[in-house]
Amino acid sequence: MELNSIEDIRHALREFADARDWEQFHTIKNLLLALNGEVGELSEVFQWLSDGELEELSVENRIRAQHELADVLLYLVRISDKLDIDLIQAAKEKLEMNALKYPVAESKGNATKYNRR
Amino acid sequence: MELNSIEDIRHALREFADARDWEQFHTIKNLLLALNGEVGELSEVFQWLSDGELEELSVENRIRAQHELADVLLYLVRISDKLDIDLIQAAKEKLEMNALKYPVAESKGNATKYNRR
Amino acid sequence: MELNSIEDIRHALREFADARDWEQFHTIKNLLLALNGEVGELSEVFQWLSDGELEELSVENRIRAQHELADVLLYLVRISDKLDIDLIQAAKEKLEMNALKYPVAESKGNATKYNRR
Amino acid sequence: MELNSIEDIRHALREFADARDWEQFHTIKNLLLALNGEVGELSEVFQWLSDGELEELSVENRIRAQHELADVLLYLVRISDKLDIDLIQAAKEKLEMNALKYPVAESKGNATKYNRR
């Protein structure tokens, strides 16, 4: 499989669902529940780790994290595709909005303001 | 801003945090809580929508969805960067695993099996 | 175990953690990640179910749902206890706020307004 | 409003939804998305707080936490009611299962095992 971009993943996921006749299960709400499930699984990898264990992640936890991060991305791309939203373009616009919202001078090391958004 | 890939976003986010001295807030656990928050906000866009409203999303809901999808991606890329995990490569491996786990012949239209994974 | 209320569960959880010397793991952020994990698991029970399967939940799914609902409650009570917040009192106040926010006459069958809160 | 238990909240929520003709919106999947949304909002209260800020929560953050904890409980009770599951009984059973799963002697201060469940 040649996969180098969000766009490639979008196509691969579409073919994957089509081939298995799974489009019927991929409603927006179902996919959102699945996305929440995967973010929950990702959280569970880290929930009890100490600072030391976070600093030097075990091989087992690194692999689990890698798989869960992938799952989150896959559902995120699938949802965006179903909504016909360009994820990279959306991220670009959001980054530009954030640059305006958090000017460097006023936001420097400033957790309080950050927290208030 | 020239942003065309996950890789570009990864760099942009790193510079964004560096410029604002925000790396101190970007621990894995803090970022995971933020990711959960954004997936929650994305869920809230759709939670009470009827089938008809989902079919033809209002302009307002489409823009909200676009911003929340972007936020989820931004935190996902940031977390992957902090863990030094290549998100596209991880997704590629997961897609290959899924292809083995759900052979077309056995998975066709099969919600039950799908559900059991 | 005699457990009939949130208050009883609060005490039981405190004793459970104390006996195992687990208070060290029960920081607010760790417990929040665990809560997100459990809500994710609860979501996964239902994510691919059809309307018919939701209408008549299988015994297996009912038991899974019961366990996940319990897990969500247990972490919710634990977090409230750590924050010294009375969960029942908080719910009571929120219900009173909601009654003011959504007057019956204006909210009747009104998804749009509901959605806008 | 006289509200002293989960059972009272269950009744109050049912009346609240009935009076507003909101039962039509309260499908299991919609309520699960709403629950995920509220847990996300609860996470956002704490996501950037330092250890010191967690130790001595500001009045503003305490009130936000209280409201979000209440919202999580309200949706949790509503979902349990829709599924006809007794939340206190479910929690009781889960606590008994956990006591068997994590014997005091073997679980004492043991993050690794805890993590592995």
Tab-separated table of C-alpha atoms in Angstrom:
chain	number	residue	atom	x	y	z
A	1	MET	CA	0.000	0.000	0.000
A	2	GLU	CA	1.417	3.390	-1.002
A	3	LEU	CA	0.257	5.784	1.718
A	4	ASN	CA	1.975	9.102	2.178
A	5	SER	CA	-0.703	11.622	3.012
A	6	ILE	CA	-4.100	12.287	4.562
A	7	GLU	CA	-5.451	12.197	1.023
A	8	ASP	CA	-4.084	8.678	0.458
A	9	ILE	CA	-5.561	7.523	3.764
A	10	ARG	CA	-8.921	9.037	2.851
A	11	HIS	CA	-9.005	6.989	-0.349
A	12	ALA	CA	-7.795	3.802	1.326
A	13	LEU	CA	-10.480	4.053	4.024
A	14	ARG	CA	-13.173	4.640	1.463
A	15	GLU	CA	-12.136	1.574	-0.518
A	16	PHE	CA	-11.844	-0.452	2.680
A	17	ALA	CA	-15.420	0.362	3.723
A	18	ASP	CA	-16.807	-0.056	0.200
A	19	ALA	CA	-15.215	-3.475	-0.270
A	20	ARG	CA	-16.764	-4.715	3.007
A	21	ASP	CA	-20.134	-3.016	2.496
A	22	TRP	CA	-19.537	-1.117	5.722
A	23	GLU	CA	-20.760	2.292	4.539
A	24	GLN	CA	-24.112	1.377	6.110
A	25	PHE	CA	-22.453	1.397	9.571
A	26	HIS	CA	-20.467	4.575	8.955
A	27	THR	CA	-23.016	7.187	9.905
A	28	ILE	CA	-21.601	10.379	11.415
A	29	LYS	CA	-22.900	9.539	14.891
A	30	ASN	CA	-21.557	5.975	14.797
A	31	LEU	CA	-18.156	7.222	13.643
A	32	LEU	CA	-18.134	9.883	16.372
A	33	LEU	CA	-18.814	7.221	19.017
A	34	ALA	CA	-15.959	5.152	17.554
A	35	LEU	CA	-13.671	8.210	17.605
A	36	ASN	CA	-14.516	8.805	21.265
A	37	GLY	CA	-13.778	5.135	21.915
A	38	GLU	CA	-10.339	5.349	20.329
A	39	VAL	CA	-9.396	8.571	22.147
A	40	GLY	CA	-10.477	6.783	25.327
A	41	GLU	CA	-8.200	3.830	24.511
A	42	LEU	CA	-5.324	6.216	23.806
A	43	SER	CA	-5.931	7.869	27.200
A	44	GLU	CA	-5.846	4.481	28.918
A	45	VAL	CA	-2.313	3.822	27.658
A	46	PHE	CA	-1.036	6.779	29.698
A	47	GLN	CA	-3.468	7.181	32.604
A	48	TRP	CA	-1.416	5.568	35.405
A	49	LEU	CA	2.102	6.212	34.105
A	50	SER	CA	4.518	8.070	36.371
A	51	ASP	CA	6.671	10.947	35.110
A	52	GLY	CA	9.577	8.508	34.787
A	53	GLU	CA	7.507	6.012	32.791
A	54	LEU	CA	6.323	8.829	30.512
A	55	GLU	CA	9.898	10.005	30.015
A	56	GLU	CA	11.053	6.561	28.904
A	57	LEU	CA	8.055	4.822	27.429
A	58	SER	CA	8.271	1.013	27.468
A	59	VAL	CA	8.287	-0.708	24.078
A	60	GLU	CA	4.877	-2.186	24.868
A	61	ASN	CA	3.346	1.182	25.695
A	62	ARG	CA	4.960	2.834	22.680
A	63	ILE	CA	3.405	0.265	20.350
A	64	ARG	CA	0.010	0.599	22.028
A	65	ALA	CA	0.224	4.394	21.719
A	66	GLN	CA	1.183	4.107	18.057
A	67	HIS	CA	-1.823	1.900	17.286
A	68	GLU	CA	-4.263	4.090	19.189
A	69	LEU	CA	-2.945	7.304	17.601
A	70	ALA	CA	-3.433	5.632	14.223
A	71	ASP	CA	-6.990	4.612	15.094
A	72	VAL	CA	-7.852	8.167	16.117
A	73	LEU	CA	-6.458	9.484	12.822
A	74	LEU	CA	-8.308	6.881	10.768
A	75	TYR	CA	-11.695	7.747	12.268
A	76	LEU	CA	-10.929	11.456	12.049
A	77	VAL	CA	-10.153	11.165	8.331
A	78	ARG	CA	-13.241	8.999	7.770
A	79	ILE	CA	-15.528	11.531	9.496
A	80	SER	CA	-14.017	14.413	7.525
A	81	ASP	CA	-14.509	12.489	4.295
A	82	LYS	CA	-18.162	11.750	5.111
A	83	LEU	CA	-18.676	15.464	5.831
A	84	ASP	CA	-16.740	16.442	2.705
A	85	ILE	CA	-14.382	18.605	4.782
A	86	ASP	CA	-10.707	19.010	3.795
A	87	LEU	CA	-8.870	18.227	7.028
A	88	ILE	CA	-5.537	19.819	6.074
A	89	GLN	CA	-7.270	22.990	4.865
A	90	ALA	CA	-9.334	23.096	8.079
A	91	ALA	CA	-6.174	22.738	10.186
A	92	LYS	CA	-4.471	25.487	8.216
A	93	GLU	CA	-7.347	27.901	8.828
A	94	LYS	CA	-7.427	26.996	12.521
A	95	LEU	CA	-3.696	27.621	12.875
A	96	GLU	CA	-4.151	31.054	11.316
A	97	MET	CA	-7.028	31.813	13.694
A	98	ASN	CA	-4.918	30.692	16.663
A	99	ALA	CA	-2.043	32.958	15.591
A	100	LEU	CA	-4.413	35.931	15.728
A	101	LYS	CA	-6.011	34.775	18.979
A	102	TYR	CA	-2.758	34.203	20.831
A	103	PRO	CA	-0.277	36.935	19.837
A	104	VAL	CA	3.244	35.945	20.872
A	105	ALA	CA	3.828	39.032	23.023
A	106	GLU	CA	0.736	38.541	25.167
A	107	SER	CA	0.738	34.762	25.331
A	108	LYS	CA	4.344	34.115	26.265
A	109	GLY	CA	4.440	31.538	29.051
A	110	ASN	CA	0.990	32.638	29.986
A	111	ALA	CA	-1.049	29.707	31.183
A	112	THR	CA	-3.812	31.814	32.647
A	113	LYS	CA	-4.796	33.507	29.419
A	114	TYR	CA	-4.300	30.270	27.501
A	115	ASN	CA	-6.638	28.574	29.900
A	116	ARG	CA	-9.322	31.188	29.416
A	117	ARG	CA	-9.856	30.855	25.704
B	1	MET	CA	1.539	29.861	5.882
B	2	GLU	CA	2.353	27.028	3.480
B	3	LEU	CA	0.747	23.937	4.982
B	4	ASN	CA	0.124	20.895	2.863
B	5	SER	CA	0.803	17.881	5.027
B	6	ILE	CA	0.869	16.400	8.518
B	7	GLU	CA	4.604	17.079	8.466
B	8	ASP	CA	4.045	20.801	7.806
B	9	ILE	CA	1.474	20.948	10.610
B	10	ARG	CA	3.873	19.203	12.973
B	11	HIS	CA	6.503	21.879	12.330
B	12	ALA	CA	4.023	24.744	12.546
B	13	LEU	CA	2.713	23.513	15.910
B	14	ARG	CA	6.204	23.115	17.277
B	15	GLU	CA	7.121	26.670	16.301
B	16	PHE	CA	3.810	27.941	17.653
B	17	ALA	CA	4.423	26.400	21.080
B	18	ASP	CA	8.102	27.389	21.136
B	19	ALA	CA	7.376	31.021	20.289
B	20	ARG	CA	4.877	31.255	23.160
B	21	ASP	CA	6.925	29.246	25.638
B	22	TRP	CA	4.050	26.774	25.853
B	23	GLU	CA	6.116	23.590	25.767
B	24	GLN	CA	5.915	23.637	29.576
B	25	PHE	CA	2.124	23.077	29.350
B	26	HIS	CA	2.341	20.449	26.627
B	27	THR	CA	2.890	17.348	28.704
B	28	ILE	CA	1.406	14.151	27.276
B	29	LYS	CA	-1.338	13.989	29.903
B	30	ASN	CA	-2.312	17.653	29.445
B	31	LEU	CA	-2.450	17.202	25.670
B	32	LEU	CA	-4.531	14.037	26.062
B	33	LEU	CA	-7.040	15.914	28.230
B	34	ALA	CA	-7.164	18.645	25.571
B	35	LEU	CA	-7.681	16.028	22.847
B	36	ASN	CA	-10.563	14.526	24.805
B	37	GLY	CA	-11.986	18.020	25.194
B	38	GLU	CA	-11.889	18.674	21.450
B	39	VAL	CA	-13.447	15.316	20.553
B	40	GLY	CA	-16.154	16.182	23.072
B	41	GLU	CA	-16.756	19.538	21.370
B	42	LEU	CA	-16.928	17.809	17.990
B	43	SER	CA	-19.501	15.379	19.408
B	44	GLU	CA	-21.597	18.279	20.695
B	45	VAL	CA	-21.963	19.709	17.192
B	46	PHE	CA	-23.885	16.601	16.125
B	47	GLN	CA	-25.477	15.214	19.297
B	48	TRP	CA	-29.063	16.446	18.827
B	49	LEU	CA	-29.210	16.623	15.027
B	50	SER	CA	-31.956	14.689	13.250
B	51	ASP	CA	-31.271	12.506	10.203
B	52	GLY	CA	-32.478	15.351	8.016
B	53	GLU	CA	-30.210	17.891	9.693
B	54	LEU	CA	-27.274	15.512	9.314
B	55	GLU	CA	-28.081	15.020	5.641
B	56	GLU	CA	-28.048	18.747	4.945
B	57	LEU	CA	-25.754	20.316	7.500
B	58	SER	CA	-26.447	24.016	8.153
B	59	VAL	CA	-23.633	26.429	7.286
B	60	GLU	CA	-23.203	27.179	10.979
B	61	ASN	CA	-22.851	23.506	11.927
B	62	ARG	CA	-20.521	22.835	9.001
B	63	ILE	CA	-18.164	25.602	10.136
B	64	ARG	CA	-18.286	24.404	13.751
B	65	ALA	CA	-17.528	20.847	12.599
B	66	GLN	CA	-14.636	22.076	10.452
B	67	HIS	CA	-13.057	23.928	13.384
B	68	GLU	CA	-13.487	21.036	15.806
B	69	LEU	CA	-12.109	18.481	13.334
B	70	ALA	CA	-9.107	20.769	12.906
B	71	ASP	CA	-8.618	21.048	16.679
B	72	VAL	CA	-8.677	17.263	17.037
B	73	LEU	CA	-6.064	16.922	14.287
B	74	LEU	CA	-3.837	19.619	15.792
B	75	TYR	CA	-3.705	17.949	19.212
B	76	LEU	CA	-3.272	14.537	17.620
B	77	VAL	CA	-0.269	15.755	15.617
B	78	ARG	CA	1.169	17.508	18.682
B	79	ILE	CA	0.887	14.351	20.829
B	80	SER	CA	2.483	12.225	18.098
B	81	ASP	CA	5.318	14.737	17.798
B	82	LYS	CA	5.945	14.723	21.556
B	83	LEU	CA	6.053	10.898	21.470
B	84	ASP	CA	8.221	10.940	18.348
B	85	ILE	CA	5.713	8.743	16.491
B	86	ASP	CA	5.188	9.124	12.739
B	87	LEU	CA	1.423	9.432	12.421
B	88	ILE	CA	1.183	8.596	8.719
B	89	GLN	CA	3.425	5.550	9.134
B	90	ALA	CA	1.367	4.425	12.144
B	91	ALA	CA	-1.862	4.777	10.138
B	92	LYS	CA	-0.355	2.822	7.263
B	93	GLU	CA	0.593	-0.079	9.557
B	94	LYS	CA	-2.844	-0.046	11.182
B	95	LEU	CA	-4.559	-0.174	7.794
B	96	GLU	CA	-2.459	-3.189	6.870
B	97	MET	CA	-3.353	-4.886	10.167
B	98	ASN	CA	-7.034	-4.153	9.598
B	99	ALA	CA	-6.884	-5.666	6.111
B	100	LEU	CA	-5.631	-8.924	7.644
B	101	LYS	CA	-8.098	-8.772	10.538
B	102	TYR	CA	-11.150	-8.163	8.375
B	103	PRO	CA	-10.849	-10.196	5.169
B	104	VAL	CA	-13.342	-8.956	2.590
B	105	ALA	CA	-15.056	-12.325	2.171
B	106	GLU	CA	-15.830	-12.779	5.864
B	107	SER	CA	-16.539	-9.166	6.743
B	108	LYS	CA	-18.932	-8.243	3.975
B	109	GLY	CA	-21.876	-6.360	5.485
B	110	ASN	CA	-21.155	-8.126	8.719
B	111	ALA	CA	-21.882	-5.863	11.654
B	112	THR	CA	-21.773	-8.623	14.232
B	113	LYS	CA	-18.241	-9.690	13.542
B	114	TYR	CA	-17.171	-6.076	13.110
B	115	ASN	CA	-18.640	-5.328	16.500
B	116	ARG	CA	-16.735	-8.131	18.160
B	117	ARG	CA	-13.213	-7.040	17.299
C	1	MET	CA	-20.972	-4.866	51.020
C	2	GLU	CA	-23.881	-2.605	51.953
C	3	LEU	CA	-24.004	0.005	49.201
C	4	ASN	CA	-27.128	2.037	48.659
C	5	SER	CA	-26.032	5.533	47.755
C	6	ILE	CA	-23.389	7.738	46.181
C	7	GLU	CA	-22.187	8.413	49.715
C	8	ASP	CA	-21.660	4.687	50.352
C	9	ILE	CA	-19.781	4.328	47.068
C	10	ARG	CA	-17.610	7.325	47.931
C	11	HIS	CA	-16.549	5.652	51.175
C	12	ALA	CA	-16.033	2.245	49.571
C	13	LEU	CA	-13.783	3.720	46.858
C	14	ARG	CA	-11.746	5.620	49.403
C	15	GLU	CA	-11.169	2.470	51.451
C	16	PHE	CA	-10.391	0.495	48.299
C	17	ALA	CA	-7.671	2.943	47.235
C	18	ASP	CA	-6.283	3.344	50.755
C	19	ALA	CA	-5.994	-0.408	51.297
C	20	ARG	CA	-4.016	-0.788	48.060
C	21	ASP	CA	-1.912	2.360	48.509
C	22	TRP	CA	-3.351	3.638	45.237
C	23	GLU	CA	-3.973	7.221	46.352
C	24	GLN	CA	-0.595	8.054	44.770
C	25	PHE	CA	-2.029	7.178	41.319
C	26	HIS	CA	-5.324	8.976	41.864
C	27	THR	CA	-4.364	12.489	40.844
C	28	ILE	CA	-7.159	14.526	39.261
C	29	LYS	CA	-5.602	14.351	35.786
C	30	ASN	CA	-5.012	10.589	35.982
C	31	LEU	CA	-8.597	10.027	37.115
C	32	LEU	CA	-9.898	12.272	34.325
C	33	LEU	CA	-7.991	10.227	31.747
C	34	ALA	CA	-9.465	7.063	33.275
C	35	LEU	CA	-12.961	8.587	33.175
C	36	ASN	CA	-12.496	9.438	29.490
C	37	GLY	CA	-11.323	5.871	28.931
C	38	GLU	CA	-14.436	4.399	30.529
C	39	VAL	CA	-16.828	6.691	28.641
C	40	GLY	CA	-14.995	5.585	25.500
C	41	GLU	CA	-15.537	1.917	26.400
C	42	LEU	CA	-19.214	2.601	27.063
C	43	SER	CA	-19.478	4.258	23.637
C	44	GLU	CA	-17.882	1.230	21.995
C	45	VAL	CA	-20.645	-1.055	23.288
C	46	PHE	CA	-23.191	0.842	21.194
C	47	GLN	CA	-21.258	2.323	18.257
C	48	TRP	CA	-22.223	-0.151	15.520
C	49	LEU	CA	-25.626	-1.282	16.820
C	50	SER	CA	-28.630	-0.900	14.538
C	51	ASP	CA	-31.923	0.577	15.738
C	52	GLY	CA	-33.245	-2.967	16.131
C	53	GLU	CA	-30.245	-4.081	18.185
C	54	LEU	CA	-30.615	-0.986	20.374
C	55	GLU	CA	-34.305	-1.719	20.867
C	56	GLU	CA	-33.629	-5.263	22.059
C	57	LEU	CA	-30.173	-5.261	23.566
C	58	SER	CA	-28.499	-8.687	23.631
C	59	VAL	CA	-27.679	-10.122	27.050
C	60	GLU	CA	-23.976	-9.752	26.270
C	61	ASN	CA	-24.300	-6.087	25.363
C	62	ARG	CA	-26.528	-5.379	28.344
C	63	ILE	CA	-23.929	-6.792	30.725
C	64	ARG	CA	-21.114	-4.870	29.017
C	65	ALA	CA	-23.164	-1.659	29.238
C	66	GLN	CA	-23.888	-2.288	32.919
C	67	HIS	CA	-20.198	-2.719	33.719
C	68	GLU	CA	-19.127	0.346	31.748
C	69	LEU	CA	-21.854	2.531	33.261
C	70	ALA	CA	-20.634	1.400	36.679
C	71	ASP	CA	-17.019	2.236	35.808
C	72	VAL	CA	-18.018	5.729	34.700
C	73	LEU	CA	-19.899	6.265	37.964
C	74	LEU	CA	-17.022	4.957	40.078
C	75	TYR	CA	-14.483	7.354	38.528
C	76	LEU	CA	-16.978	10.208	38.658
C	77	VAL	CA	-17.531	9.650	42.387
C	78	ARG	CA	-13.786	9.306	42.984
C	79	ILE	CA	-13.028	12.588	41.188
C	80	SER	CA	-15.782	14.399	43.096
C	81	ASP	CA	-14.425	13.034	46.374
C	82	LYS	CA	-10.866	14.176	45.558
C	83	LEU	CA	-12.248	17.644	44.745
C	84	ASP	CA	-14.446	17.611	47.851
C	85	ILE	CA	-17.537	18.277	45.735
C	86	ASP	CA	-20.932	16.846	46.724
C	87	LEU	CA	-22.128	15.190	43.533
C	88	ILE	CA	-25.824	14.961	44.462
C	89	GLN	CA	-25.882	18.610	45.603
C	90	ALA	CA	-24.123	19.642	42.362
C	91	ALA	CA	-26.689	17.713	40.286
C	92	LYS	CA	-29.530	19.318	42.210
C	93	GLU	CA	-28.215	22.829	41.519
C	94	LYS	CA	-27.678	22.010	37.844
C	95	LEU	CA	-31.233	20.697	37.509
C	96	GLU	CA	-32.530	23.941	38.994
C	97	MET	CA	-30.393	25.964	36.573
C	98	ASN	CA	-31.654	23.880	33.647
C	99	ALA	CA	-35.276	24.459	34.692
C	100	LEU	CA	-34.672	28.218	34.463
C	101	LYS	CA	-32.689	27.931	31.223
C	102	TYR	CA	-35.236	25.774	29.405
C	103	PRO	CA	-38.747	26.955	30.364
C	104	VAL	CA	-41.319	24.342	29.370
C	105	ALA	CA	-43.334	26.701	27.160
C	106	GLU	CA	-40.371	27.746	25.005
C	107	SER	CA	-38.522	24.437	24.920
C	108	LYS	CA	-41.353	22.089	24.007
C	109	GLY	CA	-40.144	19.737	21.279
C	110	ASN	CA	-37.651	22.371	20.311
C	111	ALA	CA	-34.441	20.761	19.161
C	112	THR	CA	-33.059	23.923	17.625
C	113	LYS	CA	-33.100	25.953	20.814
C	114	TYR	CA	-31.940	22.947	22.801
C	115	ASN	CA	-29.044	22.599	20.426
C	116	ARG	CA	-28.023	26.208	20.848
C	117	ARG	CA	-27.413	26.213	24.576
D	1	MET	CA	-36.925	20.226	44.485
D	2	GLU	CA	-36.256	17.413	46.959
D	3	LEU	CA	-33.339	15.474	45.510
D	4	ASN	CA	-31.296	13.189	47.701
D	5	SER	CA	-30.408	10.172	45.599
D	6	ILE	CA	-29.714	8.783	42.147
D	7	GLU	CA	-33.290	7.525	42.198
D	8	ASP	CA	-34.634	11.058	42.772
D	9	ILE	CA	-32.456	12.405	39.955
D	10	ARG	CA	-33.671	9.641	37.653
D	11	HIS	CA	-37.276	10.688	38.252
D	12	ALA	CA	-36.534	14.407	37.941
D	13	LEU	CA	-34.750	13.902	34.590
D	14	ARG	CA	-37.586	11.804	33.256
D	15	GLU	CA	-40.134	14.471	34.162
D	16	PHE	CA	-37.891	17.181	32.759
D	17	ALA	CA	-37.648	15.452	29.374
D	18	ASP	CA	-41.331	14.494	29.317
D	19	ALA	CA	-42.502	18.034	30.068
D	20	ARG	CA	-40.418	19.421	27.179
D	21	ASP	CA	-41.199	16.585	24.754
D	22	TRP	CA	-37.465	15.859	24.565
D	23	GLU	CA	-37.709	12.061	24.742
D	24	GLN	CA	-37.518	12.104	20.946
D	25	PHE	CA	-33.955	13.492	21.167
D	26	HIS	CA	-32.869	11.169	23.951
D	27	THR	CA	-31.799	8.132	21.953
D	28	ILE	CA	-28.956	6.120	23.450
D	29	LYS	CA	-26.472	7.271	20.808
D	30	ASN	CA	-27.431	10.952	21.187
D	31	LEU	CA	-27.103	10.718	24.953
D	32	LEU	CA	-23.727	8.985	24.629
D	33	LEU	CA	-22.458	11.796	22.406
D	34	ALA	CA	-23.711	14.292	24.995
D	35	LEU	CA	-21.994	12.338	27.781
D	36	ASN	CA	-18.730	12.398	25.827
D	37	GLY	CA	-19.208	16.136	25.361
D	38	GLU	CA	-19.623	16.745	29.085
D	39	VAL	CA	-16.633	14.601	30.051
D	40	GLY	CA	-14.675	16.622	27.499
D	41	GLU	CA	-15.813	19.883	29.119
D	42	LEU	CA	-14.840	18.543	32.540
D	43	SER	CA	-11.392	17.661	31.153
D	44	GLU	CA	-10.983	21.175	29.789
D	45	VAL	CA	-11.387	22.686	33.260
D	46	PHE	CA	-8.195	20.948	34.387
D	47	GLN	CA	-6.103	20.465	31.241
D	48	TRP	CA	-3.585	23.308	31.670
D	49	LEU	CA	-3.574	23.609	35.463
D	50	SER	CA	-0.235	23.316	37.265
D	51	ASP	CA	0.192	21.144	40.346
D	52	GLY	CA	-0.152	24.270	42.487
D	53	GLU	CA	-3.367	25.332	40.747
D	54	LEU	CA	-4.762	21.815	41.195
D	55	GLU	CA	-3.840	21.865	44.882
D	56	GLU	CA	-5.695	25.118	45.487
D	57	LEU	CA	-8.444	25.299	42.900
D	58	SER	CA	-9.668	28.838	42.164
D	59	VAL	CA	-13.289	29.581	42.993
D	60	GLU	CA	-14.019	29.944	39.287
D	61	ASN	CA	-12.528	26.556	38.425
D	62	ARG	CA	-14.226	24.893	41.373
D	63	ILE	CA	-17.631	26.117	40.200
D	64	ARG	CA	-16.933	25.044	36.614
D	65	ALA	CA	-15.852	21.601	37.842
D	66	GLN	CA	-18.970	21.297	39.974
D	67	HIS	CA	-21.242	22.085	37.010
D	68	GLU	CA	-19.446	19.717	34.663
D	69	LEU	CA	-19.398	16.874	37.193
D	70	ALA	CA	-23.144	17.392	37.590
D	71	ASP	CA	-23.680	17.307	33.816
D	72	VAL	CA	-21.770	14.028	33.549
D	73	LEU	CA	-23.889	12.513	36.322
D	74	LEU	CA	-27.144	13.738	34.776
D	75	TYR	CA	-26.414	12.141	31.395
D	76	LEU	CA	-25.120	8.991	33.063
D	77	VAL	CA	-28.345	8.622	35.051
D	78	ARG	CA	-30.439	9.374	31.952
D	79	ILE	CA	-28.632	6.716	29.881
D	80	SER	CA	-28.998	4.139	32.676
D	81	ASP	CA	-32.697	4.936	32.947
D	82	LYS	CA	-33.212	4.527	29.177
D	83	LEU	CA	-31.431	1.154	29.362
D	84	ASP	CA	-33.362	0.184	32.493
D	85	ILE	CA	-30.109	-0.440	34.370
D	86	ASP	CA	-29.876	0.230	38.128
D	87	LEU	CA	-26.735	2.359	38.410
D	88	ILE	CA	-26.141	1.840	42.147
D	89	GLN	CA	-26.603	-1.931	41.810
D	90	ALA	CA	-24.233	-1.973	38.819
D	91	ALA	CA	-21.606	-0.027	40.790
D	92	LYS	CA	-21.986	-2.409	43.721
D	93	GLU	CA	-21.371	-5.445	41.507
D	94	LYS	CA	-18.384	-3.767	39.854
D	95	LEU	CA	-16.840	-2.954	43.235
D	96	GLU	CA	-17.200	-6.590	44.251
D	97	MET	CA	-15.574	-7.705	40.984
D	98	ASN	CA	-12.720	-5.251	41.516
D	99	ALA	CA	-12.126	-6.547	45.036
D	100	LEU	CA	-11.616	-10.045	43.589
D	101	LYS	CA	-9.527	-8.769	40.683
D	102	TYR	CA	-7.171	-6.686	42.791
D	103	PRO	CA	-6.460	-8.529	46.044
D	104	VAL	CA	-4.912	-6.154	48.592
D	105	ALA	CA	-1.760	-8.227	49.093
D	106	GLU	CA	-0.849	-8.344	45.408
D	107	SER	CA	-2.002	-4.869	44.428
D	108	LYS	CA	-0.385	-2.819	47.173
D	109	GLY	CA	1.277	0.220	45.609
D	110	ASN	CA	1.540	-1.753	42.427
D	111	ALA	CA	1.086	0.508	39.443
D	112	THR	CA	2.321	-2.018	36.924
D	113	LYS	CA	-0.264	-4.649	37.681
D	114	TYR	CA	-2.939	-1.995	38.036
D	115	ASN	CA	-2.015	-0.725	34.615
D	116	ARG	CA	-2.312	-4.166	33.098
D	117	ARG	CA	-5.894	-4.909	33.991
